[in-house]
Coordinates of C-alpha atoms in Angstrom, one line a residue:
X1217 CA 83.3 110.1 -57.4
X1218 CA 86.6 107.8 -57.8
X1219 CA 90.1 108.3 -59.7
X1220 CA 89.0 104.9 -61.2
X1221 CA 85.9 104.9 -62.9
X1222 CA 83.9 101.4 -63.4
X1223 CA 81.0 101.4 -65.5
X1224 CA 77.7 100.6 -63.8
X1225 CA 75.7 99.0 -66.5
X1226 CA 79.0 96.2 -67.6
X1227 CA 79.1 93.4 -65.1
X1228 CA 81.8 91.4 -65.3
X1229 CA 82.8 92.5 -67.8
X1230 CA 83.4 95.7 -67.2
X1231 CA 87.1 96.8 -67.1
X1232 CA 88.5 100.4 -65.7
X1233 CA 87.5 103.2 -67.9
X1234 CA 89.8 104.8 -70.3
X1235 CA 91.4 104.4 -74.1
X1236 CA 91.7 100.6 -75.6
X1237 CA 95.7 100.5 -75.4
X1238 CA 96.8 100.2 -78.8
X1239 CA 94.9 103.7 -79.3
X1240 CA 97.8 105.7 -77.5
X1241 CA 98.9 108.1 -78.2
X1242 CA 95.6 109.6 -78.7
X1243 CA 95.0 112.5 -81.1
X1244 CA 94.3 116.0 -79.7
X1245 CA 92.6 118.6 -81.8
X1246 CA 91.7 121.8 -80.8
X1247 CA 88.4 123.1 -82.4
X1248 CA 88.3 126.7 -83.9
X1249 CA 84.6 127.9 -84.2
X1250 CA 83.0 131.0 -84.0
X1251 CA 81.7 130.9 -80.6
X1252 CA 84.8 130.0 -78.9
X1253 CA 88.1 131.9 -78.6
X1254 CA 90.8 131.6 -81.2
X1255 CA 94.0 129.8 -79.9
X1256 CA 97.1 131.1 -81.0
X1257 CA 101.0 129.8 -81.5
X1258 CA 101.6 130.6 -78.0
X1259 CA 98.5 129.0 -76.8
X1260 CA 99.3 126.1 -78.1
X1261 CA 102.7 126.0 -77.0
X1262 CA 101.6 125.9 -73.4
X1263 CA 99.1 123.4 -73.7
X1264 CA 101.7 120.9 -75.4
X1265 CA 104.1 121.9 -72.9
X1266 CA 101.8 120.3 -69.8
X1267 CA 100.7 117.4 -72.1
X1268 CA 104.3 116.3 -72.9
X1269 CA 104.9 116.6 -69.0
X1270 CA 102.1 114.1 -68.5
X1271 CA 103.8 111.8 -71.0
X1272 CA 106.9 112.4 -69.2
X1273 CA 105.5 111.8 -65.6
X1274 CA 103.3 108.7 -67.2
X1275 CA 106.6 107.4 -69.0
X1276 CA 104.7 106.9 -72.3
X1277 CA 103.5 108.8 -75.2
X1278 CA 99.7 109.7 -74.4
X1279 CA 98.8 112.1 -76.9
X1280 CA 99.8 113.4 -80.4
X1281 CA 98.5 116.3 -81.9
X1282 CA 96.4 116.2 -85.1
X1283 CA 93.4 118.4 -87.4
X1284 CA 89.7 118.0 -87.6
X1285 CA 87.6 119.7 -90.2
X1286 CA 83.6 119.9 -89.5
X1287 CA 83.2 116.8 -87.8
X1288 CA 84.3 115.8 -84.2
X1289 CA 85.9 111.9 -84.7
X1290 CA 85.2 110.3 -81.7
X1291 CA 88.6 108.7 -81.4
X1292 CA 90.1 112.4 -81.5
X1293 CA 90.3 114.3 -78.1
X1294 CA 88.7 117.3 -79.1
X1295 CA 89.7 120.6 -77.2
X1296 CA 87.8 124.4 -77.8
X1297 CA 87.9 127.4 -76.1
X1298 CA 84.5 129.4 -74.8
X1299 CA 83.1 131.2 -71.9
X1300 CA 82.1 128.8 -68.8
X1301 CA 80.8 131.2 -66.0
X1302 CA 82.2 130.1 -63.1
X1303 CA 84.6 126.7 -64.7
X1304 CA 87.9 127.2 -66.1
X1305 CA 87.5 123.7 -67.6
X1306 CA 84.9 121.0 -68.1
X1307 CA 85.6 117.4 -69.6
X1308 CA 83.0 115.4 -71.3
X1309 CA 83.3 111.7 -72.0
X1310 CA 81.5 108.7 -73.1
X1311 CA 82.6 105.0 -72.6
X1312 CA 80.7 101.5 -73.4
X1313 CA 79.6 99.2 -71.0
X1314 CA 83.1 97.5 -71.1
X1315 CA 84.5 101.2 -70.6
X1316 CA 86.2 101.9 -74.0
X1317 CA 86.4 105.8 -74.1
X1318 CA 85.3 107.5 -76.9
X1319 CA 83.3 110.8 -77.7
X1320 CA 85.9 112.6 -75.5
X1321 CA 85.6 116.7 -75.6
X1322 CA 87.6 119.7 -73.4
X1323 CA 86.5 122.8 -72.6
X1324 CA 88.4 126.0 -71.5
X1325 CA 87.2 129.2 -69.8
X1326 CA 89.3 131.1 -71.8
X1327 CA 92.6 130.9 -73.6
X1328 CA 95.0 132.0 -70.7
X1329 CA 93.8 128.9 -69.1
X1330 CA 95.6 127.2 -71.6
X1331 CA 99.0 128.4 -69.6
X1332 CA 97.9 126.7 -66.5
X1333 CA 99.5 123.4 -66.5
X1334 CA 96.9 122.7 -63.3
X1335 CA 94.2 123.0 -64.7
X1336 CA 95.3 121.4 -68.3
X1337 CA 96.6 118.4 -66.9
X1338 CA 93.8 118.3 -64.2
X1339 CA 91.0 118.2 -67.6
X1340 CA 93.4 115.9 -69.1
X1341 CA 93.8 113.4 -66.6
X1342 CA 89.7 113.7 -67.0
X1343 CA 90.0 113.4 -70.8
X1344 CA 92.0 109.8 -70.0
X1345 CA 89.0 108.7 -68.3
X1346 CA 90.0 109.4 -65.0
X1347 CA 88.2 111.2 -62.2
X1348 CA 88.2 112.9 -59.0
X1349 CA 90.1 111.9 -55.5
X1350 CA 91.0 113.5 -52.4
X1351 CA 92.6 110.7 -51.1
X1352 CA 96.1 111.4 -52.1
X1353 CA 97.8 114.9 -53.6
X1354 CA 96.6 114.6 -57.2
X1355 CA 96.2 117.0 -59.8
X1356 CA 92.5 115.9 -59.9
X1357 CA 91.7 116.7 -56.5
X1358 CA 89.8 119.3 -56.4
X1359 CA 90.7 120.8 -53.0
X1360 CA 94.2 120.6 -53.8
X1361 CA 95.2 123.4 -56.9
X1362 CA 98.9 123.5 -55.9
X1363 CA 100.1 120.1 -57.7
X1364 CA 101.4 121.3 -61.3
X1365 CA 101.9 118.1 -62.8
X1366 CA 100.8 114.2 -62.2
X1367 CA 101.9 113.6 -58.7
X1368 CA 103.9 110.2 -58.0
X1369 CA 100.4 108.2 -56.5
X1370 CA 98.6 109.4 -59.8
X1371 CA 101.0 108.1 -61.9
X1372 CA 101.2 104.6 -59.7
X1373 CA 97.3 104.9 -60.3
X1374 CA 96.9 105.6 -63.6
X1375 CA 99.8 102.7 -64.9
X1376 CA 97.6 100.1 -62.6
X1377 CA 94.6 100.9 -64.5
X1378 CA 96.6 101.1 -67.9
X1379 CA 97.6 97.5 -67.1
X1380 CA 94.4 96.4 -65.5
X1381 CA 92.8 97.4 -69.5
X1382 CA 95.4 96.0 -71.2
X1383 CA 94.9 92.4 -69.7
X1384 CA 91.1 92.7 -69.7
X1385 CA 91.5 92.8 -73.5
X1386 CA 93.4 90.2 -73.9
X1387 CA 91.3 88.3 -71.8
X1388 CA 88.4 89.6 -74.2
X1389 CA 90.5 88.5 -77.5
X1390 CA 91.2 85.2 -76.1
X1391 CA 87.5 84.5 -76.1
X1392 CA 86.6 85.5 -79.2
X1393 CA 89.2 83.4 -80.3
X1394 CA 88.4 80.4 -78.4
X1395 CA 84.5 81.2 -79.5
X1396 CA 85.9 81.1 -83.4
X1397 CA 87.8 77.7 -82.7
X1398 CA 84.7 76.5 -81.5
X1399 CA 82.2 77.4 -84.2
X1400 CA 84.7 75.8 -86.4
X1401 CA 85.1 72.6 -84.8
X1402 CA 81.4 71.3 -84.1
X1403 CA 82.9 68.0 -83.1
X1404 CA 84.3 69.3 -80.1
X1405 CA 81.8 70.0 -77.2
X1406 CA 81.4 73.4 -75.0
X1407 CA 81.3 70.8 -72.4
X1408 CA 84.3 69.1 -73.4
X1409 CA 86.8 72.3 -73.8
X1410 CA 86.3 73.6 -70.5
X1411 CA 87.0 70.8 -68.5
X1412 CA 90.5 70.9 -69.9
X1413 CA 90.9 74.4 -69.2
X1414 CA 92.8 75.0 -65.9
X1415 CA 90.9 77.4 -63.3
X1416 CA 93.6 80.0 -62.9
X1417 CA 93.6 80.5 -67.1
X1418 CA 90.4 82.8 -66.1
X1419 CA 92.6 84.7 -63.5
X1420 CA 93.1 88.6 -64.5
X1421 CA 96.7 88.0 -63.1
X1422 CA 97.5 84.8 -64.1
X1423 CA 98.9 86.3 -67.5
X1424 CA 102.6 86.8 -68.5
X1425 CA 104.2 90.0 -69.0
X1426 CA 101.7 92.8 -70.7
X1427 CA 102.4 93.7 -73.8
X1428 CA 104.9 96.1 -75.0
X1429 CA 104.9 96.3 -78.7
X1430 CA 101.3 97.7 -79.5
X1431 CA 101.6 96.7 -83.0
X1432 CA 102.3 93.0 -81.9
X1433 CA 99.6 90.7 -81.3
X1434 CA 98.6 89.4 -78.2
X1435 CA 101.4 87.2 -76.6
X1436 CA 99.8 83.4 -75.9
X1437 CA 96.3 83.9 -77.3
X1438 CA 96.5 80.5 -79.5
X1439 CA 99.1 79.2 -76.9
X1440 CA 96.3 79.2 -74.2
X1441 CA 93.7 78.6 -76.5
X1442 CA 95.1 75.1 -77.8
X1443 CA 95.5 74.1 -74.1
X1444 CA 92.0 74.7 -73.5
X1445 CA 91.2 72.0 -76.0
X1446 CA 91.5 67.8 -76.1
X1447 CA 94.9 66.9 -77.0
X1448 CA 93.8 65.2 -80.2
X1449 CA 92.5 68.9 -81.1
X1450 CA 95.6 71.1 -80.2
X1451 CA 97.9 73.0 -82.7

């Protein structure tokens, strides 16, 4: 297993697994059912504690709490609290083929675990769509249970693959654009737009600066769009 997951069954396509970026901070629930342990004040407490840390060390908000009723959302980390012979924690995630998280649930051995910023931030980490590494001192390698927190080579890690997302899906909504401008201009060729697109437009880091606002849209889209396009056709 890697720190950076890439899914198998994407191509090309596929990107570095974890949450699109305008979904952060992602909501955390905690689910209260009869088979698992309830989680008091205090409980809670802790676990927030070691989750603002991870924002801290991350240097962006990466959860918010929030309730569930019956259902489980699948854009809601949901975290319970049940006997696990033998696991203090287990993490289960789902992700497309493009590897957009989604269907994300954390389990806990039992509620004292809930104080142990290890293993909390180490299920976490997982619950970002990250995995295992014994390259480097990480709180995700598993012969390592001294680091606390997100270690400085997690965090470099983690931000790379933030980015690396980030740019893919901008990449991704400049297409769909470009497809729509197409559609609605039958006049102008497939053949004939990309041979006025320049080569490095297609480069992952031939972009300018990510974005910052999440509520903005993406910086450049029609910009790069129009240039991909006969003069007599641009904006």
């Amino acid at each position: 297993e890697h720190f950076w997951r890439i899914p198998s069954s994407g191509g090309r396509t596929a990107g570095v697994v974890g949450w699109r970026s305008t979904r952060y901070p992602i909501p955390v629930a905690f689910r209260h059912s009869r088979g698992s342990d309830r989680i008091s004040d205090d409980d809670s407490v802790a676990f927030w504690r070691t989750l603002t840390e991870m924002s801290a060390d991350l240097g962006r908000a990466l959860f918010e709490p929030t309730t569930i009723e019956e259902e489980d959302p699948v854009d809601v980390i949901v975290v319970d609290v049940h006997l696990m012979p033998g696991a203090d924690g287990f993490t289960r995630a789902s992700w497309s083929p493009s590897g957009e998280l989604f269907d994300v649930r954390v389990s806990f051995g039992s509620r004292g675990v809930l104080n142990n910023s290890h293993t909390v931030a180490h299920e976490m980490t997982h619950a970002l769509g990250f995995g295992h590494t014994r390259s480097w001192r990480s709180v995700v390698n598993p012969g390592d249970r001294g680091a606390a927190r997100l270690t400085p080579a997690d965090v470099a890690y983690m931000e790379l693959a933030m980015l690396l997302r980030e740019r893919r899906e901008r990449i991704d909504m400049r297409r769909l654009i470009s497809l729509a401008l197409e559609r609605g201009m039958p006049a102008v060729s497939r053949r004939d737009t990309n041979a006025t697109c320049r080569p490095e437009e297609s480069d992952l880091f031939a972009d300018d600066q990510p974005i910052r606002d999440r509520n903005a849209r993406p910086a450049g889209v029609l910009t790069v769009v129009s240039e991909c396009l006969p003069d007599a056709r641009r904006d």
